Amino acid sequence: MTTLPEIRTHSSYSQLAVGSHDAVVAVYTGADILTQQQTPYTDWAAAAAPFRQIDKEFGKSVALVPAPSVGGGRLVLSPIDSVDDDTDDVRKVFDAVKSGVARAIEAGARRPAVYLAPLPASVNTVPDADYSRWIEVALLAALDASYVTLVVREHRTATLGADAVVENLHSIDLVVESLSDEELRIAVKRATAIEGGRRLALDMGYGDPERMTPYKCAETIQAAAASVPGLEFEVIKDLDMIKQDYPLLYHSARASFAEKRTWPCVVKLEYRSPVPAQVKEHLYLVGKGVTYDTGGISLKIGGSMRGMSRDKLGACGVAGFAVATGLMQETAVDLSCVLAFERNSIGPNSLLPDEIVYSRAGVRVLINDTDAEGRLVMTDPVAECRERILAARAAGSKVPAAIYTVATLTGHVIRAYGWYGATVANGPARRGRYDQRLAVSGLAYGDPFENSIMRREDHAFVRSRTDREDVYQSNSQPSTLTDRGHQYPAAFIIKASGLDKHSVGAGASTAIPFVHVDIAGSAEDGSEPGLGLCGITGSPVATFAGAFWS
């Protein structure tokens, strides 16, 4: 991971020294801010006046104007048209800050000051918005503009050596006159921890299928975890051990055994709170890390294989959240993460439709579609987490525990919701509002999630009708052509992992909350640059931080 730009905070614009920055990015709502008769607005208004006279559209979008009164002579005005209309939310702040900082970078700035004008009180009246974390969101936007992907950093270093630009910004001066110094300090601490984890997710996510094979993903996580207090790393590469402990992953990955560089592996991360007495819950997080998905013998056709190097973003997000939690030294949670990495290849040893394979929980799974590999690679880690929760309870632990799976699992979730993530929770998680916690946090961090509800049809869809198997893995159609295509996979995971024995009906002492998080929509920004791939968002790192940190 790269070192973040130096961040300095100021609770007053007067604290900002001209020599400390080479541009000012002013983010505000409404053009009338330039009519206020006080510093710095009067100086900015004077700089903008010639442009407003000749351009009736001036002030409606990002604009760079020369301003002798600010450092570097560069003033970037980045207005927000509204923050309190029906569908407005904190993403308006993110977009304005990122656009403004990106414009400053284009102009040659490397040390911008970001001035955030106070938001109007009316933001508190928007029904489906939450601006409580807007300062963190703004700083994350500036850091996003500064970020350079790992593959680009490596290319620049190889070609330019010491002259390579591996971070767009050297420093950021954050000016927020509506907050105290202590409030700013806390916001910066949280945002920089989130960004540290998010960058790990992005570094891996942007890697192509050869740069980020399963083993190279593991190496990248190990390198990041090494400098994080309280975070322990383990990797399982032995195929016999994977066959024994994660048989569904093993069979899904069989075609990749032809080349050792594409062999599967399982990464485990353990984080323990530095203050055990403050732990409120133990989170068991399972991530799908399919470094490339050909569909296997159920081959993806018609161009649908494009972009499948991104099928690892669930595992990337879980690893990023674990690193962020360690950087934060969060005291309220313990984490146990299991990341299943594989390349879903095609070859003579491929897993085949019609095969029946046993899960770790001893459940017989009928394979109908090898392109539904994500639920396979996550199911046995879920079973392992279930076993660990039961063992902890048997040993006397009273700490609440829950299991989450995170995956770019289905195209159906994009068909249903567009570029948003969705949760699907079992009964104990629904009763405890675990899925709603993610929806609430996602609003605050500009990563909104939809809460889908599991229905009886989802369980009925995968229930066996013969004595030859216990559960159907899937149908043989794409999820986009299947009713409830992003909901029913959670029912499969529940049955095949043994979690069906831990429902609401099993009683409070036996129930285990489970939430499946499908980030196929939220993991990318949905904006394809020409023939290139979409940008990666780092979801759900920030959302998880908001939901689980104190």
Coordinates of C-alpha atoms in Angstrom, one line a residue:
M1 CA 0.0 0.0 0.0
T2 CA 1.1 3.6 -0.6
T3 CA 1.7 6.2 2.0
L4 CA -1.3 8.6 2.2
P5 CA -0.7 12.3 1.6
E6 CA 0.0 14.4 4.7
I7 CA -3.3 15.8 6.0
R8 CA -3.5 19.0 8.0
T9 CA -6.8 20.2 9.5
H10 CA -7.9 23.8 10.2
S11 CA -11.1 24.9 11.9
S12 CA -10.7 28.4 10.4
Y13 CA -9.7 29.6 7.0
S14 CA -7.5 32.2 8.7
Q15 CA -5.3 29.4 10.0
L16 CA -4.3 28.5 6.5
A17 CA -0.9 29.8 5.4
V18 CA -0.6 30.8 1.8
G19 CA 2.7 28.9 1.5
S20 CA 1.3 25.6 2.7
H21 CA -0.8 24.9 -0.4
D22 CA -0.8 25.5 -4.1
A23 CA -4.5 25.6 -4.8
V24 CA -7.8 26.1 -3.0
V25 CA -10.7 23.8 -3.8
A26 CA -13.9 25.4 -2.5
V27 CA -16.9 23.1 -2.1
Y28 CA -20.2 24.8 -1.3
T29 CA -23.9 24.7 -1.9
G30 CA -25.5 27.5 -3.8
A31 CA -23.8 30.3 -5.7
D32 CA -24.9 32.9 -3.1
I33 CA -21.8 31.9 -1.0
L34 CA -19.8 34.3 -3.2
T35 CA -22.1 37.2 -2.2
Q36 CA -21.3 36.9 1.5
Q37 CA -19.4 39.9 2.8
Q38 CA -16.6 38.2 4.7
T39 CA -13.2 36.6 4.1
P40 CA -12.5 34.5 2.1
Y41 CA -15.7 34.8 0.1
T42 CA -15.1 38.4 -0.9
D43 CA -11.7 37.6 -2.4
W44 CA -13.2 34.6 -4.2
A45 CA -16.1 36.6 -5.6
A46 CA -13.6 39.2 -6.9
A47 CA -11.6 36.5 -8.7
A48 CA -14.8 34.9 -10.1
A49 CA -16.5 38.2 -11.2
P50 CA -15.0 38.5 -14.7
F51 CA -16.1 34.9 -15.5
R52 CA -19.6 35.3 -14.1
Q53 CA -20.0 38.4 -16.3
I54 CA -19.3 36.6 -19.6
D55 CA -20.7 33.1 -18.8
K56 CA -24.2 32.6 -17.6
E57 CA -23.4 28.9 -16.8
F58 CA -20.5 29.9 -14.5
G59 CA -21.0 28.5 -11.0
K60 CA -23.0 25.5 -12.1
S61 CA -20.0 23.2 -12.5
V62 CA -16.4 22.9 -11.5
A63 CA -14.3 26.0 -12.6
L64 CA -10.7 27.0 -12.2
V65 CA -10.0 30.7 -11.9
P66 CA -6.8 32.6 -11.2
A67 CA -6.8 34.1 -7.7
P68 CA -3.8 35.9 -6.4
S69 CA -5.0 35.7 -2.8
V70 CA -4.7 31.9 -2.6
G71 CA -1.7 29.6 -2.6
G72 CA -0.5 28.8 -6.1
G73 CA -2.9 31.4 -7.5
R74 CA -5.4 28.6 -8.3
L75 CA -9.0 28.7 -7.0
V76 CA -11.2 25.8 -7.9
L77 CA -14.9 26.4 -7.3
S78 CA -16.8 23.1 -7.0
P79 CA -20.5 23.9 -6.3
I80 CA -23.1 21.4 -5.2
D81 CA -26.4 22.2 -6.9
S82 CA -28.5 20.8 -4.0
V83 CA -28.3 18.5 -1.0
D84 CA -31.8 18.5 0.3
D85 CA -34.0 17.4 -2.6
D86 CA -35.9 14.0 -2.7
T87 CA -33.0 11.8 -3.9
D88 CA -30.0 13.8 -2.7
D89 CA -27.6 12.2 -0.4
V90 CA -24.0 12.5 0.8
R91 CA -22.7 11.3 -2.6
K92 CA -23.3 14.9 -3.8
V93 CA -20.4 15.9 -1.4
F94 CA -18.2 13.1 -2.6
D95 CA -18.7 14.0 -6.2
A96 CA -18.1 17.7 -5.7
V97 CA -14.9 17.2 -3.7
K98 CA -13.4 14.5 -6.0
S99 CA -14.2 16.6 -9.1
G100 CA -12.7 19.7 -7.6
V101 CA -9.5 18.0 -6.4
A102 CA -9.1 16.2 -9.7
R103 CA -9.4 19.6 -11.5
A104 CA -6.7 21.0 -9.2
I105 CA -4.5 18.1 -10.0
E106 CA -5.0 18.6 -13.7
A107 CA -3.9 22.2 -13.3
G108 CA -0.7 21.1 -11.7
A109 CA -1.5 21.3 -8.0
R110 CA 0.0 18.8 -5.6
R111 CA -0.8 20.4 -2.2
P112 CA -4.4 21.6 -2.4
A113 CA -6.4 23.1 0.4
V114 CA -10.0 21.8 0.5
Y115 CA -12.4 24.3 1.9
L116 CA -15.8 22.8 3.0
A117 CA -18.5 25.3 3.5
P118 CA -21.1 24.4 6.1
L119 CA -24.1 22.4 4.8
P120 CA -27.5 23.9 5.2
A121 CA -29.7 22.7 8.1
S122 CA -32.2 21.4 5.6
V123 CA -30.1 18.3 4.9
N124 CA -31.5 16.9 8.1
T125 CA -35.0 16.8 6.5
V126 CA -34.1 14.5 3.6
P127 CA -35.9 11.2 4.3
D128 CA -33.4 8.8 2.6
A129 CA -30.1 10.6 3.3
D130 CA -27.6 10.8 6.1
Y131 CA -24.9 13.6 6.2
S132 CA -23.6 12.7 9.6
R133 CA -20.2 11.5 8.1
W134 CA -20.0 14.1 5.4
I135 CA -16.5 15.3 6.5
E136 CA -15.1 11.8 6.3
V137 CA -16.8 11.3 2.9
A138 CA -15.3 14.5 1.7
L139 CA -11.8 13.5 2.8
L140 CA -12.2 10.0 1.2
A141 CA -13.2 11.8 -2.0
A142 CA -10.0 13.9 -2.0
L143 CA -7.9 10.8 -1.2
D144 CA -9.6 8.9 -4.0
A145 CA -8.6 11.6 -6.5
S146 CA -5.0 11.3 -5.1
Y147 CA -4.9 7.5 -5.5
V148 CA -2.8 5.8 -8.2
T149 CA -3.5 2.2 -8.8
L150 CA -0.9 -0.5 -8.0
V151 CA -0.5 -1.5 -11.6
V152 CA 0.1 2.1 -12.7
R153 CA 2.5 2.6 -9.8
E154 CA 4.5 -0.4 -10.9
H155 CA 4.5 0.6 -14.6
R156 CA 5.6 4.2 -13.8
T157 CA 8.3 3.0 -11.4
A158 CA 9.6 0.5 -14.0
T159 CA 9.7 3.1 -16.8
L160 CA 10.5 6.3 -14.9
G161 CA 12.4 5.1 -11.8
A162 CA 12.8 7.8 -9.1
D163 CA 10.8 10.3 -11.2
A164 CA 7.6 8.2 -11.1
V165 CA 4.5 9.8 -9.6
V166 CA 3.0 7.1 -7.4
E167 CA 0.6 9.5 -5.5
N168 CA -1.1 12.4 -7.1
L169 CA -1.0 14.6 -4.0
H170 CA 1.8 15.4 -1.5
S171 CA -0.5 17.0 1.1
I172 CA -4.1 18.1 1.8
D173 CA -5.1 21.0 4.0
L174 CA -8.7 20.4 5.1
V175 CA -10.6 23.5 6.2
V176 CA -13.9 23.1 8.0
E177 CA -15.1 26.1 10.0
S178 CA -18.2 24.3 11.3
L179 CA -16.2 21.8 13.4
S180 CA -13.8 21.9 16.3
D181 CA -10.2 20.7 16.1
E182 CA -11.1 17.6 18.0
E183 CA -14.0 16.7 15.7
L184 CA -11.7 17.1 12.7
R185 CA -9.1 14.9 14.3
I186 CA -11.5 12.1 14.8
A187 CA -12.9 12.4 11.3
V188 CA -9.4 12.3 9.8
K189 CA -8.5 9.3 11.9
R190 CA -11.5 7.3 10.7
A191 CA -11.2 8.4 7.1
T192 CA -7.5 7.6 6.8
A193 CA -8.0 4.1 8.4
I194 CA -10.8 3.5 5.9
E195 CA -8.7 4.7 3.0
G196 CA -5.8 2.5 4.1
G197 CA -8.0 -0.6 3.9
R198 CA -9.8 0.6 0.8
R199 CA -6.5 1.0 -1.1
L200 CA -5.6 -2.6 -0.4
A201 CA -9.0 -3.6 -1.9
L202 CA -8.3 -1.3 -4.9
D203 CA -4.7 -2.4 -5.4
M204 CA -5.9 -6.1 -5.7
G205 CA -9.1 -5.3 -7.5
Y206 CA -7.4 -3.4 -10.4
G207 CA -4.8 -6.2 -10.9
D208 CA -5.3 -8.2 -14.0
P209 CA -5.7 -12.0 -13.9
E210 CA -1.9 -12.6 -14.1
R211 CA -0.9 -9.8 -11.8
M212 CA -3.4 -11.0 -9.2
T213 CA -3.5 -14.8 -9.3
P214 CA -4.7 -16.5 -6.1
Y215 CA -1.2 -16.7 -4.7
K216 CA -0.3 -13.1 -5.6
C217 CA -3.5 -11.9 -3.9
A218 CA -2.4 -13.7 -0.8
E219 CA 1.1 -12.2 -1.0
T220 CA -0.4 -8.7 -1.4
I221 CA -2.6 -9.2 1.7
Q222 CA 0.3 -10.6 3.7
A223 CA 2.4 -7.6 2.9
A224 CA -0.3 -5.2 4.0
A225 CA -1.2 -7.1 7.2
A226 CA 2.5 -7.2 8.3
S227 CA 2.4 -3.6 9.4
V228 CA -1.0 -3.6 11.0
P229 CA -1.1 -4.1 14.8
G230 CA -3.3 -6.9 16.0
L231 CA -3.9 -8.5 12.5
E232 CA -2.7 -12.0 12.0
F233 CA -2.3 -13.6 8.6
E234 CA -2.4 -17.3 7.5
V235 CA -2.5 -18.9 4.0
I236 CA -3.5 -22.4 3.1
K237 CA -2.0 -23.6 -0.2
D238 CA -1.8 -27.4 0.3
L239 CA -4.3 -29.0 -2.1
D240 CA -4.9 -32.0 0.1
M241 CA -5.8 -29.7 3.0
I242 CA -8.1 -27.6 0.8
K243 CA -9.8 -30.9 -0.4
Q244 CA -10.4 -31.9 3.1
D245 CA -11.5 -28.6 4.7
Y246 CA -12.9 -26.8 1.7
P247 CA -14.1 -29.5 -0.7
L248 CA -16.5 -27.3 -2.7
L249 CA -13.6 -24.8 -3.4
Y250 CA -11.4 -27.7 -4.3
H251 CA -13.8 -29.1 -6.9
S252 CA -14.6 -25.7 -8.3
A253 CA -10.9 -25.1 -8.8
R254 CA -9.9 -28.4 -10.3
A255 CA -9.3 -27.2 -13.8
S256 CA -6.8 -24.7 -12.4
F257 CA -4.5 -27.4 -11.1
A258 CA -2.8 -27.7 -14.5
E259 CA -0.7 -24.7 -13.7
K260 CA 0.6 -24.2 -10.1
R261 CA 0.5 -20.4 -10.5
T262 CA -3.3 -20.6 -10.7
W263 CA -3.8 -23.0 -7.8
P264 CA -6.4 -22.0 -5.2
C265 CA -5.6 -20.8 -1.7
V266 CA -7.4 -19.8 1.4
V267 CA -6.4 -16.7 3.3
K268 CA -7.3 -16.2 6.9
L269 CA -7.1 -12.9 8.8
E270 CA -7.7 -12.6 12.6
Y271 CA -8.0 -9.3 14.3
R272 CA -8.4 -8.9 18.1
S273 CA -9.4 -5.8 19.9
P274 CA -6.6 -4.1 21.9
V275 CA -9.2 -3.8 24.7
P276 CA -11.0 -7.2 25.0
A277 CA -13.4 -5.9 27.6
Q278 CA -14.9 -3.4 25.0
V279 CA -15.7 -6.1 22.4
K280 CA -19.4 -6.0 21.5
E281 CA -19.4 -8.6 18.7
H282 CA -17.3 -11.1 16.8
L283 CA -17.7 -10.8 13.1
Y284 CA -17.0 -13.8 10.8
L285 CA -16.4 -12.5 7.3
V286 CA -16.2 -14.7 4.2
G287 CA -15.0 -13.3 0.9
K288 CA -15.3 -14.6 -2.6
G289 CA -11.9 -14.3 -4.4
V290 CA -12.4 -15.6 -7.9
T291 CA -9.4 -14.1 -9.6
Y292 CA -10.8 -14.9 -13.0
D293 CA -14.1 -16.5 -13.9
T294 CA -14.4 -18.3 -17.3
G295 CA -17.6 -19.9 -16.1
G296 CA -15.7 -23.3 -16.1
I297 CA -17.2 -26.0 -18.3
S298 CA -20.4 -23.9 -18.2
L299 CA -18.4 -21.4 -20.3
K300 CA -19.3 -17.7 -20.4
I301 CA -20.1 -16.8 -24.0
G302 CA -21.1 -13.8 -26.0
G303 CA -18.5 -11.5 -24.4
S304 CA -19.8 -12.1 -20.9
M305 CA -16.3 -13.2 -19.7
R306 CA -15.1 -9.6 -20.0
G307 CA -14.4 -8.0 -16.7
M308 CA -14.3 -11.3 -14.8
S309 CA -10.9 -10.4 -13.2
R310 CA -13.2 -8.3 -10.9
D311 CA -14.9 -11.4 -9.5
K312 CA -12.5 -11.3 -6.6
L313 CA -13.8 -8.0 -5.2
G314 CA -15.6 -9.5 -2.3
A315 CA -12.5 -11.0 -0.9
C316 CA -10.7 -7.7 -1.6
G317 CA -13.3 -5.8 0.3
V318 CA -13.1 -8.1 3.3
A319 CA -9.3 -7.9 3.4
G320 CA -9.6 -4.1 3.1
F321 CA -12.0 -3.9 6.0
A322 CA -9.8 -6.1 8.2
V323 CA -6.8 -3.8 7.5
A324 CA -8.8 -0.7 8.1
T325 CA -10.0 -2.1 11.4
G326 CA -6.5 -2.8 12.4
L327 CA -5.3 0.6 11.4
M328 CA -8.1 2.2 13.4
Q329 CA -7.2 -0.1 16.4
E330 CA -10.9 -0.5 16.8
T331 CA -11.9 -1.8 20.2
A332 CA -15.6 -2.8 19.6
V333 CA -15.1 -5.8 17.4
D334 CA -13.1 -9.0 16.8
L335 CA -12.7 -10.3 13.3
S336 CA -12.2 -13.7 11.8
C337 CA -12.0 -13.6 8.0
V338 CA -11.8 -16.4 5.5
L339 CA -11.0 -15.5 1.9
A340 CA -11.4 -18.2 -0.8
F341 CA -9.2 -17.5 -3.8
E342 CA -9.4 -19.5 -7.1
R343 CA -9.3 -19.1 -10.8
N344 CA -12.4 -20.7 -12.3
S345 CA -10.7 -22.3 -15.3
I346 CA -11.8 -24.7 -18.0
G347 CA -10.0 -27.9 -18.9
P348 CA -10.1 -31.7 -18.9
N349 CA -10.3 -31.8 -15.1
S350 CA -13.1 -29.3 -14.8
L351 CA -16.0 -29.7 -12.4
L352 CA -19.0 -30.8 -14.4
P353 CA -22.7 -30.2 -14.2
D354 CA -24.5 -33.4 -12.9
E355 CA -21.7 -34.1 -10.4
I356 CA -22.7 -34.5 -6.8
V357 CA -20.0 -33.3 -4.4
Y358 CA -20.1 -33.2 -0.6
S359 CA -19.7 -30.0 1.3
R360 CA -17.7 -29.6 4.5
A361 CA -21.0 -29.9 6.4
G362 CA -21.6 -33.3 4.7
V363 CA -24.4 -32.0 2.5
R364 CA -24.7 -33.5 -1.0
V365 CA -24.6 -30.8 -3.6
L366 CA -25.9 -31.4 -7.1
I367 CA -23.9 -29.2 -9.5
N368 CA -26.0 -27.7 -12.3
D369 CA -23.9 -24.7 -13.4
T370 CA -20.1 -24.4 -12.9
D371 CA -20.5 -20.7 -13.5
A372 CA -22.3 -20.4 -10.2
E373 CA -18.9 -21.0 -8.5
G374 CA -19.1 -18.1 -6.0
R375 CA -21.6 -19.8 -3.7
L376 CA -19.4 -22.9 -3.9
V377 CA -16.2 -21.3 -2.8
M378 CA -17.9 -19.5 0.1
T379 CA -20.0 -22.3 1.5
D380 CA -17.3 -24.3 3.3
P381 CA -15.7 -21.2 4.9
V382 CA -19.2 -20.4 6.2
A383 CA -19.5 -23.9 7.6
E384 CA -16.1 -23.4 9.3
C385 CA -17.3 -20.1 10.8
R386 CA -20.4 -21.9 12.0
E387 CA -18.3 -24.5 13.7
R388 CA -16.1 -21.9 15.4
I389 CA -19.1 -20.0 16.7
L390 CA -20.5 -23.2 18.2
A391 CA -17.2 -24.0 19.7
A392 CA -16.8 -20.5 21.2
R393 CA -20.3 -20.8 22.7
A394 CA -19.6 -24.2 24.2
A395 CA -16.4 -22.7 25.8
G396 CA -18.6 -20.1 27.5
S397 CA -18.3 -17.1 25.2
K398 CA -21.2 -14.6 25.5
V399 CA -19.9 -12.3 22.7
P400 CA -22.6 -12.0 20.0
A401 CA -21.3 -13.5 16.7
A402 CA -22.6 -13.2 13.1
I403 CA -21.5 -14.5 9.7
Y404 CA -21.3 -12.3 6.6
T405 CA -20.5 -13.4 3.0
V406 CA -19.3 -10.7 0.7
A407 CA -19.2 -11.4 -3.1
T408 CA -19.7 -10.0 -6.6
L409 CA -22.1 -12.9 -6.8
T410 CA -24.9 -12.2 -9.4
G411 CA -25.7 -10.1 -12.4
H412 CA -29.3 -10.3 -11.1
V413 CA -28.6 -7.8 -8.3
I414 CA -27.5 -5.3 -11.0
R415 CA -30.7 -6.0 -13.0
A416 CA -32.7 -5.5 -9.8
Y417 CA -31.0 -2.5 -8.3
G418 CA -28.5 -1.0 -10.8
W419 CA -25.1 -0.1 -9.3
Y420 CA -26.1 -0.7 -5.7
G421 CA -25.3 -3.5 -3.3
A422 CA -27.9 -5.7 -1.7
T423 CA -28.1 -7.8 1.5
V424 CA -30.0 -11.0 2.0
A425 CA -30.3 -12.1 5.6
N426 CA -31.6 -15.1 7.5
G427 CA -34.2 -14.9 10.2
P428 CA -31.9 -14.3 13.2
A429 CA -30.1 -11.5 11.3
R430 CA -33.4 -10.0 10.2
R431 CA -34.7 -10.0 13.7
G432 CA -31.6 -8.4 14.9
R433 CA -31.6 -5.8 12.1
Y434 CA -28.1 -6.8 11.0
D435 CA -28.9 -6.1 7.3
Q436 CA -30.5 -2.8 8.2
R437 CA -27.3 -1.7 9.9
L438 CA -25.5 -1.9 6.6
A439 CA -28.2 0.1 4.9
V440 CA -28.0 2.8 7.5
S441 CA -24.2 2.9 7.4
G442 CA -24.2 2.9 3.6
L443 CA -26.3 6.0 3.4
A444 CA -23.9 7.8 5.7
Y445 CA -20.8 6.8 3.7
G446 CA -22.2 7.3 0.2
D447 CA -22.4 3.5 -0.5
P448 CA -26.2 2.8 -0.3
F449 CA -27.4 -0.8 0.1
E450 CA -30.8 -2.3 -0.6
N451 CA -32.2 -4.8 1.9
S452 CA -33.7 -7.8 0.0
I453 CA -35.7 -10.3 2.0
M454 CA -35.3 -14.1 1.7
R455 CA -38.6 -15.8 1.0
R456 CA -39.9 -19.4 1.2
E457 CA -39.5 -19.6 -2.6
D458 CA -35.8 -19.2 -2.3
H459 CA -35.4 -22.3 -0.1
A460 CA -37.9 -24.2 -2.2
F461 CA -36.0 -23.5 -5.3
V462 CA -32.8 -25.3 -4.1
R463 CA -34.5 -28.0 -2.1
S464 CA -33.9 -31.5 -3.6
R465 CA -36.8 -33.5 -5.0
T466 CA -34.9 -36.8 -5.0
D467 CA -33.0 -39.0 -2.7
R468 CA -29.8 -38.6 -4.7
E469 CA -28.8 -35.2 -3.4
D470 CA -29.6 -32.8 -0.6
V471 CA -29.6 -29.5 -2.3
Y472 CA -29.3 -28.0 -5.8
Q473 CA -26.4 -25.6 -6.3
S474 CA -28.4 -23.5 -8.9
N475 CA -30.4 -23.8 -12.0
S476 CA -28.7 -23.8 -15.4
Q477 CA -29.7 -20.3 -16.5
P478 CA -28.0 -17.0 -15.9
S479 CA -29.1 -15.2 -12.7
T480 CA -30.4 -12.4 -14.8
L481 CA -32.9 -14.7 -16.4
T482 CA -33.9 -16.3 -13.1
D483 CA -36.6 -15.1 -10.7
R484 CA -35.1 -14.0 -7.4
G485 CA -31.7 -14.6 -8.9
H486 CA -29.7 -12.8 -6.2
Q487 CA -31.8 -14.0 -3.3
Y488 CA -31.9 -17.7 -3.6
P489 CA -28.1 -18.2 -3.6
A490 CA -28.2 -17.3 0.1
A491 CA -30.7 -20.1 0.7
F492 CA -28.2 -22.5 -1.0
I493 CA -25.3 -21.3 1.3
I494 CA -27.5 -21.7 4.3
K495 CA -28.5 -25.3 3.4
A496 CA -25.1 -26.5 2.2
S497 CA -23.2 -25.1 5.1
G498 CA -25.5 -26.4 7.8
L499 CA -26.7 -23.0 8.8
D500 CA -30.3 -24.2 8.3
K501 CA -30.0 -25.8 11.7
H502 CA -29.5 -22.3 13.2
S503 CA -32.6 -20.4 12.2
V504 CA -35.1 -18.5 14.3
G505 CA -37.0 -21.7 14.9
A506 CA -34.0 -23.4 16.5
G507 CA -34.2 -21.0 19.4
A508 CA -32.2 -18.0 20.6
S509 CA -29.4 -20.1 22.1
T510 CA -28.8 -22.0 18.8
A511 CA -29.6 -19.3 16.2
I512 CA -26.7 -17.8 14.2
P513 CA -27.3 -14.5 12.3
F514 CA -26.2 -14.7 8.7
V515 CA -26.1 -11.9 6.1
H516 CA -25.2 -12.4 2.5
V517 CA -23.8 -9.2 0.9
D518 CA -23.9 -9.1 -2.9
I519 CA -21.7 -6.2 -4.1
A520 CA -21.8 -7.0 -7.8
G521 CA -23.5 -3.6 -8.3
S522 CA -21.6 -1.5 -5.7
A523 CA -18.1 -2.8 -6.2
E524 CA -17.7 -0.9 -9.5
D525 CA -18.9 2.6 -10.4
G526 CA -20.7 1.5 -13.6
S527 CA -18.9 4.0 -15.8
E528 CA -16.9 2.3 -18.5
P529 CA -14.1 4.5 -20.0
G530 CA -14.3 3.7 -23.7
L531 CA -13.5 0.1 -24.1
G532 CA -11.9 -0.1 -20.7
L533 CA -13.3 -1.6 -17.5
C534 CA -15.3 0.3 -14.9
G535 CA -13.7 2.0 -11.9
I536 CA -13.6 0.2 -8.6
T537 CA -15.2 1.7 -5.5
G538 CA -13.8 -0.2 -2.6
S539 CA -17.3 -1.2 -1.4
P540 CA -18.1 -2.3 1.3
V541 CA -15.1 -1.1 3.3
A542 CA -16.5 2.2 4.4
T543 CA -20.0 0.8 5.0
F544 CA -18.7 -2.0 7.2
A545 CA -16.6 0.6 9.2
G546 CA -19.7 2.7 9.8
A547 CA -21.8 -0.3 10.8
F548 CA -19.3 -2.0 13.1
W549 CA -16.9 0.5 14.5
S550 CA -17.7 2.4 17.7

